[in-house]
Amino acid sequence: MIGKVAVFLVLLVLIISMISSAYAHWNEELKANIKVSTGDLNLRFKCYKIIRCCCCKTPSTYHESGRIVDGGKRFIGEFENVYPKWKAILALAIENVGTVPATLNGINVRTHGDQDLISTFHYKICVLGPLNQKLSKTPYWTRLSHDYLKFLSSVCRNKVVLDPGEKAIVIIPMSIGETFTNSSSFNMEVTFDFIASW
Amino acid sequence: MNKKLSIVLIPIFLLLLTTATVAYAMWSETLKINVTAKTGELDWGFSSTVIVLDSCEYAQNNDYNATNYPDLSGMLGVTRLTKDVGCTNATLIDSDNDNDYDTLNITIRNGYPWYYTHIEFFVCNNGTIPLKIWRLIINNGTHELTYYAVTGRVEIDLTGDGKPDVAMWWGDNFGLQLDPYPPPPNRTQCADISFDITVLQDAPENRTLTFLLKLDAIQWNEYDENVP
């Protein structure tokens, strides 16, 4: 047994020696370390405000609220006991919090609630931007009112390209028709579509 | 007794020794051959010049976008964008302090799908024997892929999901012979190598992906036998 092992080892050494000499050559290596850091494509709702029309007295049972959820990707509004001729403006600020430009190319509004109410619910969408100053210094945000809407229609855009740090304001004027005679509640959900393109 | 015997033996011994010396006395001369095998050196390195298309060193250096795969003619299929979003840095390092740049660190910052950059550098024979640019080894962290005489596109998966994250295009100087300085007429000591990098759609967001390129040179007379 020991003899066989010895013969095997000798053969192994011989084979390795032969292979080594077959590959004998000089070579030298240069290295290139490549690091690719990818950017972050990320828009989010930053804040919102709801402006009710002051043309008529609000019933005491009326209540409105909103919240931004899903890490800024979705806005949910709840409107309780809305009434005929109800009007409000929902304004949402969207900010590019990523590191690459993004095109805001769609605003999606979904409503849930009383079907009679929903059938008379109307809204429009106006997107303003890009804005690179603080919202508190933007008249589109600070001076937003029902009277101000008519001045905005000429500057609304279908697509807005937002560089990192820039903002867009989404203005959604909403109304309930006169034909709706009850008082009921509805919820709305607002999301947005964006792509890494400019 | 012993003393007398010694006195007799010593002169006899001296006489015998003298006789023997005379028997071996002759002229001789030795010629010597000193063999010195001084081996050469296979040594190459990056020259100090690296050209980067979208360098981070320049502000407002608008990006290039490979809206589709560029063909082998170079820039065709690449358009310049109107924004400066990503950029590329290249740094040469002499890692073993032998006065050769042996490592090139390339960093793409804030890349995104179809971000395109081009890196051009020069390699020189700094040794004493001719060499040939032999092969490229790409190490993506899990595998080593070896390419000989590479030209055209190489796609690399850096995340292990089976989908390529970056694509490279290589020039055609593999197999070129580089001679020691001074090179003979119509020969060269240095060569230009360049490649493009494009970030592909499947590259993940907000990540740092790394890979290593190894460029091998081989002694010129062993090249043909070591290329499949």
XYZ file of C-alpha atoms in Angstrom:
426
model
C 0.000 0.000 0.000
C 2.743 2.412 0.985
C 4.538 1.504 -2.213
C 1.487 2.384 -4.316
C 1.132 5.726 -2.597
C 4.785 6.454 -3.194
C 4.447 5.599 -6.894
C 1.321 7.766 -7.163
C 3.074 10.726 -5.521
C 6.055 10.410 -7.816
C 3.728 10.322 -10.856
C 1.804 13.324 -9.555
C 4.970 15.352 -9.125
C 6.082 14.387 -12.620
C 2.744 15.370 -14.170
C 2.672 18.707 -12.337
C 6.214 19.394 -13.485
C 5.236 18.672 -17.094
C 2.165 20.913 -16.909
C 4.138 23.706 -15.292
C 6.708 23.669 -18.033
C 3.989 23.603 -20.705
C 2.578 26.857 -19.291
C 5.911 28.483 -18.688
C 5.845 32.000 -19.966
C 6.094 35.460 -18.599
C 3.087 37.616 -18.324
C 2.130 40.732 -16.408
C -1.196 42.079 -15.378
C -2.653 45.571 -15.293
C -5.829 46.204 -13.362
C -8.787 48.497 -13.798
C -11.194 48.734 -10.879
C -14.548 49.968 -12.096
C -17.171 51.309 -9.725
C -20.605 52.202 -11.017
C -22.756 54.122 -8.563
C -26.297 54.335 -9.792
C -28.576 57.220 -9.018
C -31.864 57.307 -7.188
C -35.089 57.978 -9.076
C -37.515 59.152 -6.461
C -40.391 61.627 -6.371
C -42.725 62.054 -3.446
C -45.570 64.158 -2.217
C -44.051 66.716 0.086
C -47.153 68.463 1.476
C -50.706 69.346 0.640
C -53.403 71.837 1.389
C -57.145 71.872 0.877
C -58.859 75.182 0.179
C -62.608 75.178 0.458
C -64.633 77.650 -1.439
C -66.038 80.262 0.902
C -69.069 81.059 -1.214
C -71.487 79.386 1.127
C -71.637 78.502 4.750
C -70.213 75.130 5.578
C -72.488 72.730 7.465
C -71.241 71.894 10.907
C -71.181 68.212 9.995
C -68.762 68.803 7.143
C -65.238 67.606 7.732
C -62.221 67.219 5.524
C -58.861 65.606 6.111
C -55.945 64.313 4.170
C -52.766 62.374 4.656
C -49.738 61.428 2.633
C -48.947 57.711 2.844
C -46.695 55.049 1.342
C -43.554 57.080 1.760
C -44.978 60.022 -0.118
C -46.257 58.035 -3.062
C -49.982 58.381 -2.316
C -52.345 61.024 -0.987
C -55.640 60.046 0.627
C -58.345 62.666 1.172
C -61.505 62.108 3.175
C -64.442 64.444 2.766
C -67.382 63.864 5.102
C -70.851 65.237 4.520
C -70.082 67.186 1.415
C -73.054 69.113 0.094
C -74.478 70.403 -3.213
C -72.323 73.061 -4.892
C -69.389 72.014 -2.735
C -66.116 73.291 -4.146
C -62.592 72.829 -2.984
C -59.070 72.945 -4.273
C -56.591 70.250 -3.414
C -53.001 71.379 -3.880
C -50.186 68.866 -3.646
C -46.491 69.588 -3.827
C -44.330 66.907 -5.405
C -40.571 67.021 -4.914
C -37.794 65.174 -6.675
C -35.922 63.715 -3.716
C -33.764 61.494 -5.886
C -30.472 62.164 -7.605
C -31.522 61.970 -11.255
C -34.032 64.056 -13.180
C -37.489 62.629 -13.586
C -40.448 63.431 -15.765
C -43.741 63.715 -13.966
C -46.070 62.482 -16.650
C -49.316 61.559 -15.019
C -51.573 62.316 -12.072
C -54.120 59.677 -11.162
C -57.259 60.451 -9.151
C -59.554 57.738 -7.844
C -62.693 58.374 -5.838
C -64.709 56.073 -3.585
C -68.076 56.779 -2.043
C -71.742 57.294 -2.724
C -72.340 56.634 -6.401
C -74.818 59.480 -6.740
C -72.235 61.813 -5.306
C -69.403 60.433 -7.402
C -71.460 60.839 -10.565
C -71.698 64.563 -9.953
C -68.109 64.925 -8.759
C -65.924 66.896 -11.160
C -62.274 67.712 -11.057
C -59.487 69.076 -13.228
C -55.774 68.627 -12.944
C -53.230 71.382 -13.385
C -49.511 70.732 -12.954
C -47.171 73.679 -12.414
C -43.400 73.585 -12.429
C -40.585 72.972 -12.258
C -40.033 75.150 -9.204
C -36.686 75.383 -7.505
C -37.604 77.726 -4.689
C -39.272 77.050 -1.373
C -43.053 76.653 -1.452
C -43.394 79.571 0.931
C -41.830 81.775 -1.724
C -43.968 80.497 -4.589
C -47.086 82.517 -5.355
C -48.622 79.449 -6.959
C -48.680 77.981 -3.468
C -49.059 80.999 -1.208
C -51.639 82.860 -3.261
C -53.623 79.843 -4.328
C -57.337 80.527 -4.152
C -60.471 79.952 -6.177
C -60.083 83.391 -7.717
C -56.487 82.673 -8.601
C -57.365 79.547 -10.588
C -58.211 81.398 -13.786
C -54.696 82.833 -13.908
C -53.175 79.397 -13.602
C -54.879 77.733 -16.548
C -52.411 79.250 -18.997
C -49.359 77.852 -17.189
C -50.597 74.310 -16.575
C -48.435 71.631 -18.168
C -48.977 68.040 -19.122
C -45.448 66.902 -18.314
C -42.928 68.468 -16.006
C -39.259 67.533 -15.819
C -37.974 67.830 -12.274
C -34.273 67.977 -11.551
C -33.141 66.732 -8.136
C -34.521 69.083 -5.486
C -37.082 70.693 -7.772
C -40.790 70.687 -7.096
C -44.060 70.648 -8.959
C -47.435 71.758 -7.683
C -50.468 69.718 -8.611
C -53.673 71.692 -8.330
C -56.962 69.801 -8.418
C -60.083 71.984 -8.384
C -63.043 69.816 -7.319
C -66.757 70.361 -7.222
C -70.033 68.580 -6.517
C -72.893 69.313 -8.885
C -76.163 70.978 -8.005
C -78.091 67.841 -8.893
C -76.738 66.064 -5.884
C -79.132 66.916 -3.104
C -78.016 64.755 -0.231
C -75.119 65.027 2.115
C -72.666 62.229 1.807
C -69.010 61.367 2.102
C -66.313 60.285 -0.280
C -62.657 59.445 -0.277
C -60.143 60.242 -2.940
C -56.756 58.841 -3.684
C -54.103 60.673 -5.701
C -51.002 59.037 -7.115
C -48.524 60.070 -9.784
C -46.523 58.474 -12.577
C -42.943 59.383 -13.365
C -40.112 58.091 -15.439
C -36.374 58.664 -15.627
C -36.415 60.628 -18.814
C -35.823 64.185 -19.777
C 67.039 3.562 18.553
C 63.925 5.356 17.523
C 65.745 8.642 17.252
C 68.335 7.169 14.898
C 65.662 5.599 12.744
C 63.846 8.905 12.465
C 66.999 10.698 11.409
C 67.449 8.203 8.594
C 63.808 8.133 7.505
C 63.268 11.865 7.220
C 65.938 12.461 4.520
C 64.647 9.447 2.618
C 61.121 10.805 2.776
C 62.266 14.204 1.550
C 64.122 12.637 -1.331
C 61.088 10.637 -2.363
C 58.904 13.741 -2.208
C 61.304 15.703 -4.409
C 61.360 12.883 -6.943
C 57.596 12.753 -7.091
C 57.333 16.528 -7.602
C 59.735 16.404 -10.485
C 57.647 13.615 -12.024
C 54.533 15.880 -11.992
C 56.205 19.081 -13.056
C 54.823 20.400 -16.365
C 53.302 23.571 -17.800
C 49.570 23.914 -18.039
C 47.077 26.730 -18.660
C 43.345 26.894 -18.031
C 40.861 28.745 -20.183
C 37.695 29.803 -18.403
C 34.210 30.438 -19.736
C 32.082 32.501 -17.378
C 28.436 32.086 -18.311
C 26.133 34.926 -17.213
C 22.489 34.579 -18.050
C 20.943 37.979 -17.435
C 17.214 37.692 -17.946
C 15.089 40.426 -19.415
C 12.064 42.005 -17.872
C 8.484 41.767 -19.019
C 7.037 44.993 -17.741
C 4.233 47.157 -18.935
C 2.106 49.876 -17.447
C -0.430 52.574 -18.055
C 0.945 55.829 -19.351
C -0.060 58.924 -17.429
C -2.730 59.949 -19.932
C -6.335 58.906 -19.447
C -9.103 60.522 -21.459
C -12.613 60.417 -20.043
C -15.607 61.527 -22.086
C -17.811 62.774 -19.239
C -15.265 63.767 -16.640
C -16.380 64.781 -13.166
C -13.640 67.401 -13.157
C -15.645 69.738 -15.335
C -18.786 71.432 -14.080
C -21.860 71.407 -16.307
C -20.424 68.658 -18.475
C -23.627 67.389 -20.004
C -24.138 63.643 -20.162
C -24.201 61.291 -23.105
C -27.008 58.862 -23.597
C -26.716 55.590 -25.443
C -30.317 55.557 -26.592
C -29.536 52.249 -28.218
C -26.468 50.061 -28.421
C -23.756 51.971 -30.255
C -22.206 50.072 -33.114
C -18.506 49.394 -33.461
C -17.859 52.680 -35.214
C -17.907 54.414 -31.881
C -20.188 57.283 -31.099
C -22.981 56.334 -33.468
C -26.123 55.814 -31.475
C -24.996 58.156 -28.722
C -26.600 61.523 -28.189
C -25.612 64.326 -25.894
C -28.186 65.298 -23.317
C -29.046 68.697 -21.949
C -28.308 67.934 -18.321
C -25.276 67.084 -16.235
C -26.468 64.249 -14.013
C -23.809 61.553 -13.937
C -20.069 61.730 -14.465
C -16.976 59.567 -14.685
C -13.681 59.738 -12.815
C -10.473 57.919 -13.673
C -7.411 57.736 -11.443
C -4.105 55.985 -12.093
C -2.298 54.243 -9.231
C 1.163 52.770 -8.859
C 0.220 50.107 -6.347
C 3.645 48.458 -6.041
C 5.724 51.664 -6.189
C 7.782 50.490 -9.155
C 7.253 53.756 -11.054
C 4.653 52.159 -13.319
C 0.979 52.883 -13.168
C -0.493 49.397 -12.830
C -4.024 50.136 -11.660
C -6.714 52.332 -13.142
C -9.628 53.191 -10.885
C -12.738 54.248 -12.767
C -15.798 55.554 -10.969
C -19.134 56.349 -12.545
C -21.152 58.574 -10.236
C -24.915 58.826 -10.237
C -25.352 56.564 -13.240
C -28.741 55.638 -14.650
C -30.042 53.458 -17.486
C -28.378 54.386 -20.781
C -25.780 56.605 -19.158
C -22.819 56.347 -21.511
C -19.158 57.071 -20.985
C -15.939 56.405 -22.847
C -12.503 55.829 -21.326
C -9.323 55.880 -23.347
C -5.890 55.065 -21.970
C -2.448 54.077 -23.184
C -0.327 51.083 -22.233
C 3.426 51.014 -22.770
C 6.119 48.390 -22.736
C 8.445 49.485 -19.941
C 10.494 46.275 -19.926
C 13.277 44.860 -22.044
C 11.527 42.186 -24.108
C 8.660 42.551 -26.573
C 5.204 41.734 -25.322
C 1.754 41.315 -26.774
C -1.521 42.494 -25.309
C -2.885 39.109 -24.498
C -6.253 38.888 -22.810
C -8.906 40.556 -20.734
C -10.241 39.030 -17.547
C -13.441 40.465 -16.109
C -14.180 39.663 -12.495
C -17.727 40.558 -11.492
C -17.291 39.454 -7.885
C -18.489 35.911 -8.405
C -17.019 34.825 -11.736
C -13.978 35.471 -13.860
C -14.604 35.706 -17.568
C -11.627 35.604 -19.904
C -11.674 37.181 -23.347
C -8.986 36.889 -25.989
C -8.816 39.314 -28.891
C -11.974 40.919 -27.595
C -13.768 43.388 -29.818
C -17.286 44.674 -29.618
C -19.794 44.315 -26.859
C -19.397 42.547 -23.530
C -22.350 42.514 -21.162
C -21.742 42.069 -17.452
C -24.133 40.999 -14.724
C -23.038 42.655 -11.491
C -25.951 41.726 -9.249
C -26.176 38.007 -9.902
C -29.746 38.144 -11.150
C -28.805 36.820 -14.567
C -29.478 40.137 -16.291
C -26.660 42.360 -17.507
C -26.259 45.636 -15.651
C -23.548 47.260 -17.737
C -22.306 46.828 -21.274
C -18.783 47.517 -22.516
C -17.407 47.959 -26.004
C -13.750 47.255 -26.639
C -11.364 48.407 -29.285
C -9.192 46.076 -31.309
C -5.625 46.318 -30.004
C -5.550 42.905 -28.387
C -2.714 40.897 -29.910
C -0.717 44.010 -30.748
C 3.020 43.732 -30.097
C 4.665 46.415 -27.978
C 8.447 46.670 -28.187
C 10.872 47.923 -25.560
C 12.186 51.449 -25.844
C 13.450 52.425 -28.365
C 11.116 50.474 -30.626
C 12.412 49.363 -34.035
C 11.197 51.245 -37.123
C 7.499 50.745 -37.809
C 6.996 49.245 -34.371
C 5.497 50.818 -31.312
C 6.207 50.936 -27.623
C 2.730 52.120 -26.568
C -0.799 51.380 -27.668
C -4.149 53.012 -27.241
C -6.907 50.990 -25.599
C -10.391 52.303 -25.078
C -13.748 51.065 -24.054
C -17.261 52.382 -23.601
C -19.465 51.672 -20.622
C -23.221 51.948 -20.719
C -25.425 51.425 -17.685
C -28.282 49.151 -18.680
C -31.948 49.060 -17.764
C -31.581 46.269 -15.208
C -29.003 48.089 -13.102
C -30.556 48.624 -9.667
C -31.204 52.101 -8.345
C -29.114 53.712 -5.655
C -26.436 51.039 -5.570
C -22.704 50.853 -6.006
C -21.664 48.111 -8.400
C -18.043 47.172 -8.793
C -16.092 44.976 -11.117
C -12.444 44.365 -11.878
C -10.741 44.272 -15.258
C -7.382 42.575 -15.619
C -5.366 43.248 -18.736
C -2.689 40.648 -19.309
C 0.393 40.991 -21.482
C 2.471 37.986 -22.469
C 5.987 37.644 -23.895
C 5.618 38.082 -27.633
C 6.844 34.634 -28.663
C 4.326 32.815 -26.500
C 1.255 34.712 -27.662
C 0.119 32.435 -30.488
C 0.406 29.305 -28.389
C -1.622 30.798 -25.581
C -4.560 32.163 -27.480
C -7.343 29.665 -28.076
